[in-house]
Amino acid sequence: MTRKISATGILLFVFLLVNHQVSNGCTNFLVTRGASADGSTMVTYAADSHTLYGELYFQPAQDHPAGAMRDIYEWDTGKFLGRIPQPARTFSVVGNINEFQLAIGETTFGGRSELGSQSGAIMDYGSLIYVALQRAKTAREAIEVMTNLVKEFGYYSSGESFSIADPNEVWILELIGKGEGEKGAVWVAVKIPDGYISGHANQARITTFPLNDKNNCIYSPDVISFARSKGWYKGEDKDFSFSDVYAPVDFGGARFCDARVWSGFNKVADGMEKYAEYAKGIVQHGGTNNFPTNRMPLWIKPDKKLTVQDVMGMMRDHYQETELDMSQDLGAGPFGLPYRWRGMTWQVDSVTYCHERAISTQQTGFSFVTQSRNWLPDPIGGILWFGVDDTYSTCYVPMYCGITEIPECFRVGNGDILTYSETSAFWTFNMVTNFTYLRFVDMIKDVQKVQSNLENKYVSYVPLIDKAAETLYKSSSEQARRFLTEYSVNEANNMTAEWKKLGQYLLVKYIDGNIKREKDGQFERTEYGLPPSPIFAGYPEWWLKAIVKNTGDSKKVLESAGH
């Protein structure tokens, strides 16, 4: 951090050091202007970690004196890595979007293990994101900032995919360190063509790339020659595939990672069934070393232009209506629970089996969908639709990129992963979801009703908020920011209050495995004011048959013997 640090900066530092434990289990989708219904660019991100506490952090814009330095701590562990010089000014950042509508997400792909460490390196993947957001105004600038930082200070992490969007362009950057004895990283950045969408989920996605098209593809000058020097590639430059050389796809890369991209694409485009075998990790048509082939393209064209709610829907996926549908196998239990407790693989009779790894998973700390809109002033145009806990049952609330205060429900220091807080959205949402897991097929309908009502309200209000803020902005940018801050803060805190009411309602309705009777939106009472007998919903027939198959006659009711 800087030598001169604000109270907000101290809170951010504590958050970075202690709380942000992001595992390599995230999912990103990238949407270009021509693929969105309103002409915005969009990036999604789900921060999936069993130790991550969902908070929304804020770094205000700040001027720095000559010679000021920033401390860099490893994003996953809090380990101090070193210091880098501060620029004269850093920009305001709300979560993963800055005041110029620049948004960045990530997923870790690991790659070649021999490239996973670099002694003396300072920049890890998380620091690259948040330093770039403080220093860059556009996607191209962010790529330049990130790659220059790695070149100068070394790269501390393993292979990483970054989603980078500004109001006009969307890029994917894939980067991996050079290992011990080297400094920096090799990388490729590709612009997603307008009208298309892309995605990545812990598997490197860039294969071959254009070598002479700087408008749409930039790369480190040694990305191919470095591989040749290691003996990893001997073909022609034009045939060089970044992923196949630096992070070859294996069963896990396909089944646990790229399958998520496939399922998200499948929600918005026809024709994805031809990649179903690849998504399942099946080798076909000349695959070698048991590596799946028939890889998906880096980008596809959706069947229709996508709204922000369509994109939210892509993040709410358990492989519904596919062969991998997590609500349909025995592991879902009697009530169709589309989650599986970890670990993901297990053995029976020396044979290894797996659970699916879906986009929507129980251990999400926070997730978001960003919108960057070039027809509005920057503080108004950028929106971080932010939610905590499972993507499937979260509620995305709009946080404008120009806000200057974080809602109490998302504030750093309002509880942590080991400390419950009554006013924390993370704990409020987890109270609801963890109860919902008990009878998911019924209870999720009640959750989705509130979720839909709130999100529909937010989406319908945004044009009105935009217009009011734009009017204020013409006379005073500070007034516009205050207005957007008040709106975002109030909606987030009110949403959390509504979710607390939802949790209370679910407890009353579903206590003890029964279902209370309702009429006209109210719980029924008899003429004497007492509750009528509840619905004993029990178990589905297929589950009862499974019990009989498992227990034989031990549960059979025997007829009483006659006298």
Coordinates of C-alpha atoms in Angstrom, one line a residue:
M1 CA 0.0 0.0 0.0
T2 CA 1.0 3.6 -0.1
R3 CA 3.0 5.4 2.6
K4 CA 0.0 7.7 3.1
I5 CA -3.0 5.4 3.6
S6 CA -6.6 6.2 4.3
A7 CA -8.9 4.3 6.7
T8 CA -10.6 2.8 3.7
G9 CA -7.2 1.7 2.4
I10 CA -6.5 0.0 5.7
L11 CA -9.8 -1.9 5.5
L12 CA -8.9 -3.0 2.0
F13 CA -5.5 -4.1 3.1
V14 CA -7.0 -6.2 5.9
F15 CA -9.4 -7.7 3.5
L16 CA -6.6 -8.6 1.0
L17 CA -4.4 -10.0 3.7
V18 CA -6.9 -12.1 5.6
N19 CA -10.1 -12.8 3.8
H20 CA -9.6 -13.2 0.1
Q21 CA -8.9 -16.9 -0.4
V22 CA -10.0 -17.6 -4.0
S23 CA -9.4 -21.2 -5.1
N24 CA -9.0 -22.2 -8.7
G25 CA -12.7 -22.8 -9.2
C26 CA -14.1 -19.7 -10.9
T27 CA -16.2 -19.1 -14.0
N28 CA -16.2 -16.2 -16.4
F29 CA -18.3 -15.3 -19.5
L30 CA -17.5 -12.4 -21.8
V31 CA -20.2 -10.6 -23.8
T32 CA -19.4 -8.0 -26.6
R33 CA -21.5 -5.0 -27.4
G34 CA -23.0 -6.6 -30.6
A35 CA -24.0 -9.7 -28.6
S36 CA -25.9 -7.7 -25.9
A37 CA -29.4 -6.5 -26.1
D38 CA -28.6 -2.9 -25.0
G39 CA -25.1 -2.5 -26.5
S40 CA -23.3 -2.9 -23.3
T41 CA -20.2 -5.1 -22.8
M42 CA -20.5 -7.6 -19.9
V43 CA -18.2 -9.8 -17.9
T44 CA -19.2 -12.4 -15.3
Y45 CA -17.3 -13.9 -12.4
A46 CA -18.0 -16.4 -9.6
A47 CA -15.4 -16.4 -6.8
D48 CA -15.7 -20.0 -5.7
S49 CA -13.8 -20.8 -2.6
H50 CA -14.6 -22.7 0.6
T51 CA -12.8 -20.1 2.7
L52 CA -13.9 -16.8 0.9
Y53 CA -16.1 -14.4 2.7
G54 CA -18.4 -12.4 0.3
E55 CA -17.7 -8.7 0.6
L56 CA -17.6 -5.7 -1.7
Y57 CA -14.4 -3.8 -1.3
F58 CA -13.7 -0.2 -2.3
Q59 CA -10.6 1.7 -3.1
P60 CA -11.1 5.5 -3.7
A61 CA -9.2 7.5 -6.2
Q62 CA -6.0 8.8 -4.7
D63 CA -3.0 11.1 -5.5
H64 CA 0.4 9.7 -4.5
P65 CA 3.6 11.7 -3.8
A66 CA 6.8 11.0 -5.8
G67 CA 8.5 7.9 -4.4
A68 CA 5.3 6.4 -3.0
M69 CA 5.3 2.6 -3.0
R70 CA 2.6 0.0 -2.8
D71 CA 2.9 -3.3 -0.8
I72 CA 2.0 -6.4 -2.8
Y73 CA 0.6 -9.4 -0.9
E74 CA -0.2 -12.7 -2.5
W75 CA -3.9 -12.7 -3.1
D76 CA -4.6 -16.3 -1.9
T77 CA -2.4 -16.4 1.2
G78 CA -1.7 -12.8 2.3
K79 CA 2.1 -13.5 2.0
F80 CA 4.1 -10.3 1.5
L81 CA 5.8 -10.4 -1.9
G82 CA 7.4 -7.0 -2.3
R83 CA 6.8 -3.4 -3.2
I84 CA 6.1 -1.6 -6.5
P85 CA 6.1 2.2 -7.2
Q86 CA 2.8 4.0 -7.2
P87 CA 1.8 6.2 -10.1
A88 CA 0.9 9.9 -9.5
R89 CA -2.8 9.0 -9.3
T90 CA -4.8 5.8 -8.9
F91 CA -8.5 5.4 -9.9
S92 CA -11.5 4.5 -7.8
V93 CA -12.4 0.8 -7.8
V94 CA -15.7 -0.8 -6.7
G95 CA -15.2 -4.6 -6.6
N96 CA -13.9 -5.5 -10.0
I97 CA -14.9 -2.4 -11.9
N98 CA -13.3 1.0 -11.9
E99 CA -14.6 4.5 -12.4
F100 CA -13.9 4.3 -16.1
Q101 CA -16.1 1.2 -16.5
L102 CA -13.1 -1.1 -16.9
A103 CA -14.0 -4.6 -15.6
I104 CA -11.7 -7.5 -15.0
G105 CA -12.4 -11.1 -13.9
E106 CA -10.2 -14.3 -13.8
T107 CA -10.0 -18.0 -13.6
T108 CA -6.9 -20.0 -12.7
F109 CA -5.9 -22.8 -15.2
G110 CA -2.6 -23.8 -13.6
G111 CA -0.8 -25.2 -16.7
R112 CA 2.6 -26.8 -16.8
S113 CA 3.7 -27.4 -13.2
E114 CA 7.3 -26.5 -13.9
L115 CA 6.1 -23.0 -14.6
G116 CA 4.2 -22.6 -11.4
S117 CA 6.8 -20.9 -9.3
Q118 CA 9.3 -18.0 -9.9
S119 CA 11.6 -17.0 -7.0
G120 CA 11.7 -13.3 -6.3
A121 CA 8.5 -12.6 -8.3
I122 CA 6.2 -9.9 -6.9
M123 CA 3.1 -9.8 -8.9
D124 CA 0.5 -12.6 -8.4
Y125 CA -2.7 -12.8 -10.4
G126 CA -5.0 -11.1 -7.9
S127 CA -2.7 -8.1 -7.5
L128 CA -2.4 -7.8 -11.3
I129 CA -6.2 -7.4 -11.4
Y130 CA -6.6 -4.7 -8.7
V131 CA -3.4 -2.8 -9.6
A132 CA -4.5 -2.7 -13.2
L133 CA -8.0 -1.4 -12.2
Q134 CA -6.4 1.4 -10.3
R135 CA -4.1 2.3 -13.2
A136 CA -5.9 1.6 -16.5
K137 CA -8.9 3.2 -18.3
T138 CA -9.4 0.7 -21.2
A139 CA -9.0 -3.0 -21.8
R140 CA -5.9 -2.4 -24.0
E141 CA -4.4 -0.3 -21.3
A142 CA -5.1 -2.9 -18.7
I143 CA -3.4 -5.6 -20.8
E144 CA -0.3 -3.3 -21.1
V145 CA -0.3 -2.5 -17.4
M146 CA -0.6 -6.2 -16.4
T147 CA 2.0 -7.6 -18.8
N148 CA 4.5 -4.8 -18.1
L149 CA 4.2 -5.3 -14.3
V150 CA 4.9 -9.0 -14.8
K151 CA 7.8 -8.2 -17.1
E152 CA 9.4 -5.8 -14.6
F153 CA 8.5 -7.5 -11.3
G154 CA 8.1 -11.2 -12.2
Y155 CA 5.0 -13.4 -12.0
Y156 CA 4.2 -15.3 -8.8
S157 CA 1.2 -17.3 -9.7
S158 CA 0.4 -20.3 -12.0
G159 CA -1.4 -20.0 -15.3
E160 CA -4.3 -17.6 -15.4
S161 CA -7.1 -16.5 -17.8
F162 CA -8.4 -12.9 -17.5
S163 CA -11.6 -11.4 -18.8
I164 CA -11.1 -7.7 -19.5
A165 CA -13.8 -5.3 -20.7
D166 CA -14.3 -1.6 -21.3
P167 CA -17.4 0.1 -22.7
N168 CA -16.3 -0.8 -26.3
E169 CA -14.1 -3.9 -26.3
V170 CA -13.8 -7.3 -24.6
W171 CA -10.6 -9.2 -24.4
I172 CA -9.3 -12.5 -23.0
L173 CA -5.7 -12.6 -21.7
E174 CA -4.0 -15.8 -20.9
L175 CA -0.7 -15.7 -19.1
I176 CA 1.7 -18.2 -17.5
G177 CA 5.0 -17.6 -15.8
K178 CA 8.4 -18.8 -17.1
G179 CA 9.3 -20.8 -14.0
E180 CA 12.5 -20.8 -11.9
G181 CA 15.6 -19.2 -13.4
E182 CA 13.5 -16.9 -15.6
K183 CA 11.6 -13.7 -15.1
G184 CA 8.1 -12.7 -16.2
A185 CA 5.6 -14.6 -18.3
V186 CA 4.5 -15.6 -21.7
W187 CA 1.0 -14.5 -22.8
V188 CA -1.5 -14.0 -25.5
A189 CA -4.5 -11.6 -25.5
V190 CA -7.3 -11.9 -28.0
K191 CA -10.1 -9.5 -28.7
I192 CA -13.6 -11.2 -28.8
P193 CA -15.2 -10.3 -32.2
D194 CA -18.2 -8.0 -31.9
G195 CA -21.5 -10.0 -31.8
Y196 CA -19.9 -12.9 -30.1
I197 CA -19.5 -14.2 -26.5
S198 CA -16.7 -16.2 -24.9
G199 CA -16.0 -17.9 -21.6
H200 CA -13.4 -19.6 -19.5
A201 CA -13.5 -21.8 -16.4
N202 CA -10.1 -22.9 -15.1
Q203 CA -8.9 -24.3 -18.4
A204 CA -6.8 -22.3 -20.9
R205 CA -8.9 -21.5 -23.9
I206 CA -6.7 -19.8 -26.5
T207 CA -5.4 -22.2 -29.0
T208 CA -4.0 -20.9 -32.3
F209 CA -4.0 -17.1 -32.8
P210 CA -3.3 -14.6 -35.5
L211 CA 0.4 -13.5 -35.6
N212 CA -0.1 -10.3 -37.6
D213 CA -3.3 -8.7 -36.4
K214 CA -2.4 -6.2 -33.7
N215 CA -5.9 -4.7 -33.7
N216 CA -7.3 -8.0 -32.5
C217 CA -4.4 -10.0 -31.0
I218 CA -1.3 -9.1 -29.0
Y219 CA 1.2 -11.4 -27.4
S220 CA 4.6 -11.6 -25.7
P221 CA 7.4 -11.7 -28.3
D222 CA 8.7 -14.9 -26.9
V223 CA 5.5 -16.9 -26.4
I224 CA 6.5 -19.3 -29.2
S225 CA 10.3 -19.2 -29.0
F226 CA 10.2 -19.9 -25.2
A227 CA 8.2 -23.1 -25.9
R228 CA 10.7 -24.1 -28.5
S229 CA 13.7 -23.5 -26.2
K230 CA 12.1 -25.9 -23.7
G231 CA 11.5 -28.5 -26.4
W232 CA 7.7 -28.3 -26.0
Y233 CA 6.9 -27.2 -29.6
K234 CA 8.6 -27.9 -33.0
G235 CA 5.9 -27.0 -35.5
E236 CA 5.4 -23.9 -37.6
D237 CA 4.6 -20.6 -35.9
K238 CA 1.2 -20.4 -37.5
D239 CA 0.1 -23.7 -35.9
F240 CA 1.2 -22.8 -32.4
S241 CA -1.5 -23.4 -29.8
F242 CA -1.1 -21.6 -26.5
S243 CA -3.3 -23.9 -24.6
D244 CA -2.1 -27.2 -26.1
V245 CA 1.5 -26.2 -25.3
Y246 CA 1.3 -24.5 -21.9
A247 CA -1.9 -26.0 -20.5
P248 CA -3.0 -29.2 -22.4
V249 CA -6.6 -30.2 -21.6
D250 CA -7.0 -33.5 -19.8
F251 CA -10.1 -35.2 -18.4
G252 CA -10.4 -32.8 -15.5
G253 CA -9.8 -29.8 -17.8
A254 CA -12.7 -30.9 -20.0
R255 CA -15.2 -32.4 -17.5
F256 CA -14.7 -30.1 -14.5
C257 CA -13.7 -26.9 -16.3
D258 CA -14.6 -26.5 -20.0
A259 CA -17.9 -28.3 -19.4
R260 CA -19.0 -25.2 -17.5
V261 CA -18.3 -23.0 -20.5
W262 CA -20.1 -25.6 -22.7
S263 CA -23.2 -25.6 -20.5
G264 CA -23.3 -21.8 -20.3
F265 CA -23.0 -21.6 -24.1
N266 CA -25.7 -24.3 -24.4
K267 CA -28.1 -22.0 -22.6
V268 CA -27.9 -19.3 -25.3
A269 CA -26.9 -21.0 -28.6
D270 CA -28.1 -24.1 -30.6
G271 CA -25.6 -26.6 -31.9
M272 CA -23.6 -27.1 -28.7
E273 CA -24.6 -30.8 -28.5
K274 CA -21.7 -31.6 -30.9
Y275 CA -19.3 -30.7 -28.1
A276 CA -21.1 -32.8 -25.4
E277 CA -18.6 -35.7 -25.7
Y278 CA -15.8 -33.3 -25.2
A279 CA -17.5 -31.7 -22.2
K280 CA -17.7 -35.2 -20.6
G281 CA -14.0 -35.6 -21.1
I282 CA -14.3 -38.4 -23.7
V283 CA -11.4 -38.9 -26.1
Q284 CA -12.4 -39.2 -29.8
H285 CA -11.1 -38.9 -33.3
G286 CA -7.4 -39.5 -32.7
G287 CA -7.0 -38.1 -29.2
T288 CA -3.6 -38.8 -27.7
N289 CA -2.4 -39.3 -24.1
N290 CA -6.0 -39.6 -23.1
F291 CA -6.6 -35.9 -23.8
P292 CA -10.1 -35.0 -25.0
T293 CA -10.3 -33.6 -28.5
N294 CA -13.0 -31.8 -30.5
R295 CA -12.5 -28.7 -28.4
M296 CA -15.0 -25.9 -28.4
P297 CA -14.3 -22.6 -30.2
L298 CA -13.1 -19.7 -28.1
W299 CA -16.2 -17.8 -29.0
I300 CA -19.7 -18.4 -30.3
K301 CA -22.6 -16.3 -31.6
P302 CA -25.6 -16.5 -29.4
D303 CA -29.0 -17.2 -31.0
K304 CA -30.3 -13.8 -29.8
K305 CA -28.8 -10.7 -28.2
L306 CA -28.5 -11.2 -24.5
T307 CA -30.0 -9.1 -21.7
V308 CA -28.2 -8.7 -18.4
Q309 CA -30.7 -11.2 -16.9
D310 CA -29.9 -13.7 -19.7
V311 CA -26.3 -13.5 -18.6
M312 CA -27.3 -13.9 -14.9
G313 CA -29.1 -17.0 -16.1
M314 CA -25.9 -18.4 -17.6
M315 CA -24.3 -18.1 -14.2
R316 CA -27.2 -20.1 -12.6
D317 CA -26.4 -23.4 -14.1
H318 CA -26.3 -27.0 -12.8
Y319 CA -26.3 -28.6 -16.3
Q320 CA -30.0 -28.4 -16.4
E321 CA -31.6 -30.4 -19.3
T322 CA -28.3 -32.1 -20.3
E323 CA -26.9 -35.5 -19.6
L324 CA -25.0 -34.0 -16.6
D325 CA -28.0 -32.5 -14.9
M326 CA -27.1 -32.5 -11.3
S327 CA -30.7 -32.6 -10.1
Q328 CA -31.5 -35.9 -11.8
D329 CA -29.1 -38.6 -10.5
L330 CA -29.2 -40.4 -7.1
G331 CA -26.7 -37.9 -5.7
A332 CA -29.4 -35.3 -5.7
G333 CA -31.3 -37.1 -3.0
P334 CA -35.0 -37.2 -2.7
F335 CA -35.4 -33.5 -3.2
G336 CA -33.3 -32.8 -6.3
L337 CA -30.5 -31.0 -4.7
P338 CA -28.1 -29.9 -7.5
Y339 CA -25.0 -29.6 -5.2
R340 CA -22.4 -32.1 -4.2
W341 CA -20.3 -31.8 -1.0
R342 CA -16.6 -32.0 -1.7
G343 CA -14.4 -33.9 -2.5
M344 CA -15.3 -34.2 -6.2
T345 CA -13.8 -37.6 -6.8
W346 CA -14.0 -40.9 -4.9
Q347 CA -13.3 -44.6 -5.4
V348 CA -15.5 -47.7 -5.3
D349 CA -13.8 -51.0 -5.7
S350 CA -10.6 -49.3 -6.9
V351 CA -12.5 -47.4 -9.6
T352 CA -12.5 -43.6 -9.5
Y353 CA -15.7 -41.7 -10.0
C354 CA -16.6 -38.0 -9.9
H355 CA -19.3 -35.5 -9.1
E356 CA -20.0 -32.8 -11.6
R357 CA -18.5 -29.3 -11.1
A358 CA -21.2 -26.9 -12.2
I359 CA -21.1 -23.1 -12.7
S360 CA -23.4 -22.6 -9.7
T361 CA -21.8 -24.2 -6.6
Q362 CA -22.4 -23.9 -2.9
Q363 CA -19.0 -22.5 -1.9
T364 CA -19.2 -19.2 -3.9
G365 CA -18.2 -16.2 -1.8
F366 CA -19.4 -13.6 -4.3
S367 CA -20.3 -13.3 -8.0
F368 CA -21.1 -10.5 -10.4
V369 CA -22.1 -9.5 -13.8
T370 CA -20.6 -6.2 -15.0
Q371 CA -22.1 -3.9 -17.6
S372 CA -20.1 -1.2 -19.3
R373 CA -22.2 1.2 -21.4
N374 CA -20.5 3.7 -23.7
W375 CA -23.4 6.0 -24.2
L376 CA -23.4 7.2 -20.6
P377 CA -20.8 9.1 -18.5
D378 CA -18.4 6.7 -16.9
P379 CA -19.6 6.9 -13.3
I380 CA -23.2 6.1 -14.5
G381 CA -22.4 3.7 -17.3
G382 CA -20.6 1.1 -15.3
I383 CA -22.7 -1.3 -13.2
L384 CA -21.5 -4.2 -11.0
W385 CA -24.5 -6.5 -10.5
F386 CA -23.2 -8.0 -7.2
G387 CA -24.4 -11.0 -5.2
V388 CA -23.1 -13.2 -2.5
D389 CA -23.3 -17.0 -2.0
D390 CA -24.6 -19.4 -4.6
T391 CA -25.2 -17.9 -8.0
Y392 CA -28.4 -19.9 -8.4
S393 CA -30.1 -18.4 -5.3
T394 CA -28.3 -15.1 -4.9
C395 CA -29.9 -11.8 -5.8
Y396 CA -27.9 -9.4 -8.0
V397 CA -28.2 -5.8 -7.0
P398 CA -26.8 -2.9 -9.0
M399 CA -23.7 -1.2 -7.7
Y400 CA -22.8 1.7 -9.9
C401 CA -19.1 2.2 -10.6
G402 CA -19.3 5.8 -9.6
I403 CA -20.4 5.2 -6.0
T404 CA -18.2 6.4 -3.1
E405 CA -19.5 4.3 -0.3
I406 CA -20.2 0.5 0.2
P407 CA -23.5 -0.7 1.7
E408 CA -23.2 -2.0 5.3
C409 CA -24.4 -5.5 4.2
F410 CA -21.4 -5.8 1.9
R411 CA -18.8 -3.8 3.9
V412 CA -15.4 -5.2 4.6
G413 CA -15.1 -6.0 8.3
N414 CA -18.9 -6.7 8.8
G415 CA -18.2 -10.3 9.9
D416 CA -15.9 -12.8 8.3
I417 CA -15.9 -16.4 7.4
L418 CA -15.6 -17.4 11.1
T419 CA -17.7 -14.5 12.5
Y420 CA -21.4 -14.3 12.0
S421 CA -23.0 -10.8 11.6
E422 CA -26.7 -10.0 11.7
T423 CA -26.2 -7.2 9.1
S424 CA -24.0 -9.2 6.7
A425 CA -25.5 -10.2 3.3
F426 CA -23.2 -13.1 3.1
W427 CA -24.5 -14.7 6.3
T428 CA -28.1 -13.7 5.6
F429 CA -28.0 -15.5 2.2
N430 CA -26.2 -18.5 3.6
M431 CA -28.8 -18.9 6.3
V432 CA -31.4 -19.1 3.5
T433 CA -29.5 -21.4 1.1
N434 CA -28.3 -23.8 3.8
F435 CA -31.9 -24.3 5.0
T436 CA -33.1 -24.5 1.4
Y437 CA -30.8 -27.5 0.7
L438 CA -32.9 -29.6 3.1
R439 CA -35.9 -29.7 0.7
F440 CA -34.6 -28.0 -2.4
V441 CA -37.1 -28.8 -5.0
D442 CA -39.9 -27.1 -3.0
M443 CA -38.1 -24.4 -1.2
I444 CA -36.2 -23.0 -4.1
K445 CA -39.4 -21.9 -5.7
D446 CA -40.1 -19.6 -2.8
V447 CA -36.5 -18.2 -3.1
Q448 CA -36.8 -17.7 -6.8
K449 CA -40.0 -15.8 -6.4
V450 CA -38.4 -13.2 -4.2
Q451 CA -35.2 -13.2 -6.3
S452 CA -37.2 -12.6 -9.5
N453 CA -39.3 -9.8 -8.0
L454 CA -36.3 -7.9 -6.7
E455 CA -34.1 -8.3 -9.8
N456 CA -37.0 -7.4 -12.1
K457 CA -37.5 -4.3 -10.1
Y458 CA -33.8 -3.3 -10.3
V459 CA -33.6 -3.9 -14.0
S460 CA -36.8 -1.8 -14.6
Y461 CA -35.5 1.0 -12.4
V462 CA -32.0 1.3 -13.9
P463 CA -33.1 3.4 -17.0
L464 CA -34.8 5.8 -14.6
I465 CA -31.8 6.0 -12.3
D466 CA -29.5 6.5 -15.3
K467 CA -31.6 9.4 -16.5
A468 CA -31.8 11.1 -13.2
A469 CA -28.1 10.6 -12.6
E470 CA -27.3 11.9 -16.1
T471 CA -29.3 15.0 -15.5
L472 CA -27.4 15.7 -12.2
Y473 CA -24.1 14.9 -13.9
K474 CA -24.6 17.8 -16.3
S475 CA -24.4 20.3 -13.5
S476 CA -22.3 18.4 -11.0
S477 CA -20.5 15.0 -11.2
E478 CA -20.3 14.9 -7.4
Q479 CA -24.1 15.3 -7.1
A480 CA -24.5 12.4 -9.5
R481 CA -22.2 10.2 -7.6
R482 CA -23.9 11.0 -4.3
F483 CA -27.2 10.1 -5.9
L484 CA -25.9 6.8 -7.3
T485 CA -24.3 6.0 -4.0
E486 CA -27.5 6.5 -2.0
Y487 CA -29.4 4.4 -4.5
S488 CA -27.0 1.5 -4.6
V489 CA -26.5 1.5 -0.8
N490 CA -30.2 1.6 0.0
E491 CA -31.1 -1.1 -2.5
A492 CA -28.4 -3.5 -1.2
N493 CA -29.3 -3.0 2.4
N494 CA -33.0 -3.3 1.7
M495 CA -32.4 -6.4 -0.4
T496 CA -30.6 -8.0 2.6
A497 CA -33.5 -7.1 4.9
E498 CA -35.9 -8.7 2.4
W499 CA -33.8 -11.8 2.4
K500 CA -33.9 -12.0 6.1
K501 CA -37.7 -11.9 6.0
L502 CA -37.5 -14.7 3.3
G503 CA -35.5 -16.8 5.7
Q504 CA -38.0 -16.3 8.5
Y505 CA -40.8 -17.2 6.1
L506 CA -39.1 -20.4 5.0
L507 CA -38.5 -21.5 8.5
V508 CA -42.1 -21.1 9.4
K509 CA -43.4 -22.8 6.3
Y510 CA -41.0 -25.8 6.2
I511 CA -40.1 -26.5 9.8
D512 CA -39.7 -30.2 10.7
G513 CA -40.0 -31.5 7.2
N514 CA -43.7 -30.4 6.8
I515 CA -45.2 -27.7 4.6
K516 CA -47.6 -25.2 6.1
R517 CA -50.8 -24.5 4.2
E518 CA -51.2 -21.1 2.5
K519 CA -54.1 -19.2 0.9
D520 CA -53.9 -15.8 -0.8
G521 CA -50.4 -15.3 0.3
Q522 CA -51.1 -16.0 4.0
F523 CA -50.6 -19.0 6.2
E524 CA -54.0 -20.6 6.8
R525 CA -55.7 -20.7 10.2
T526 CA -58.7 -22.6 11.4
E527 CA -61.8 -20.7 12.7
Y528 CA -60.2 -20.9 16.1
G529 CA -57.0 -19.3 15.0
L530 CA -54.9 -22.5 15.0
P531 CA -52.9 -23.8 12.1
P532 CA -54.6 -26.7 10.2
S533 CA -52.7 -29.9 9.8
P534 CA -49.7 -29.3 7.6
I535 CA -48.9 -31.1 4.3
F536 CA -46.9 -34.2 4.9
A537 CA -45.1 -34.1 1.5
G538 CA -42.9 -37.1 2.4
Y539 CA -40.6 -38.5 -0.3
P540 CA -41.0 -39.2 -4.0
E541 CA -41.9 -42.7 -5.1
W542 CA -38.6 -43.4 -6.8
W543 CA -36.8 -42.7 -3.5
L544 CA -39.0 -45.0 -1.6
K545 CA -38.3 -47.7 -4.1
A546 CA -34.6 -47.1 -3.7
I547 CA -35.0 -47.6 0.0
V548 CA -36.7 -50.9 -0.5
K549 CA -34.0 -52.0 -3.0
N550 CA -31.4 -51.1 -0.5
T551 CA -33.0 -52.6 2.7
G552 CA -34.9 -55.6 1.3
D553 CA -37.7 -56.7 3.6
S554 CA -36.3 -55.1 6.7
K555 CA -38.7 -52.2 6.4
K556 CA -41.7 -54.3 5.4
V557 CA -44.8 -54.0 7.6
L558 CA -46.0 -57.4 8.7
E559 CA -49.6 -58.4 9.2
S560 CA -50.6 -59.2 12.7
A561 CA -50.9 -62.9 13.4
G562 CA -54.5 -64.1 14.0
H563 CA -55.6 -65.7 17.4

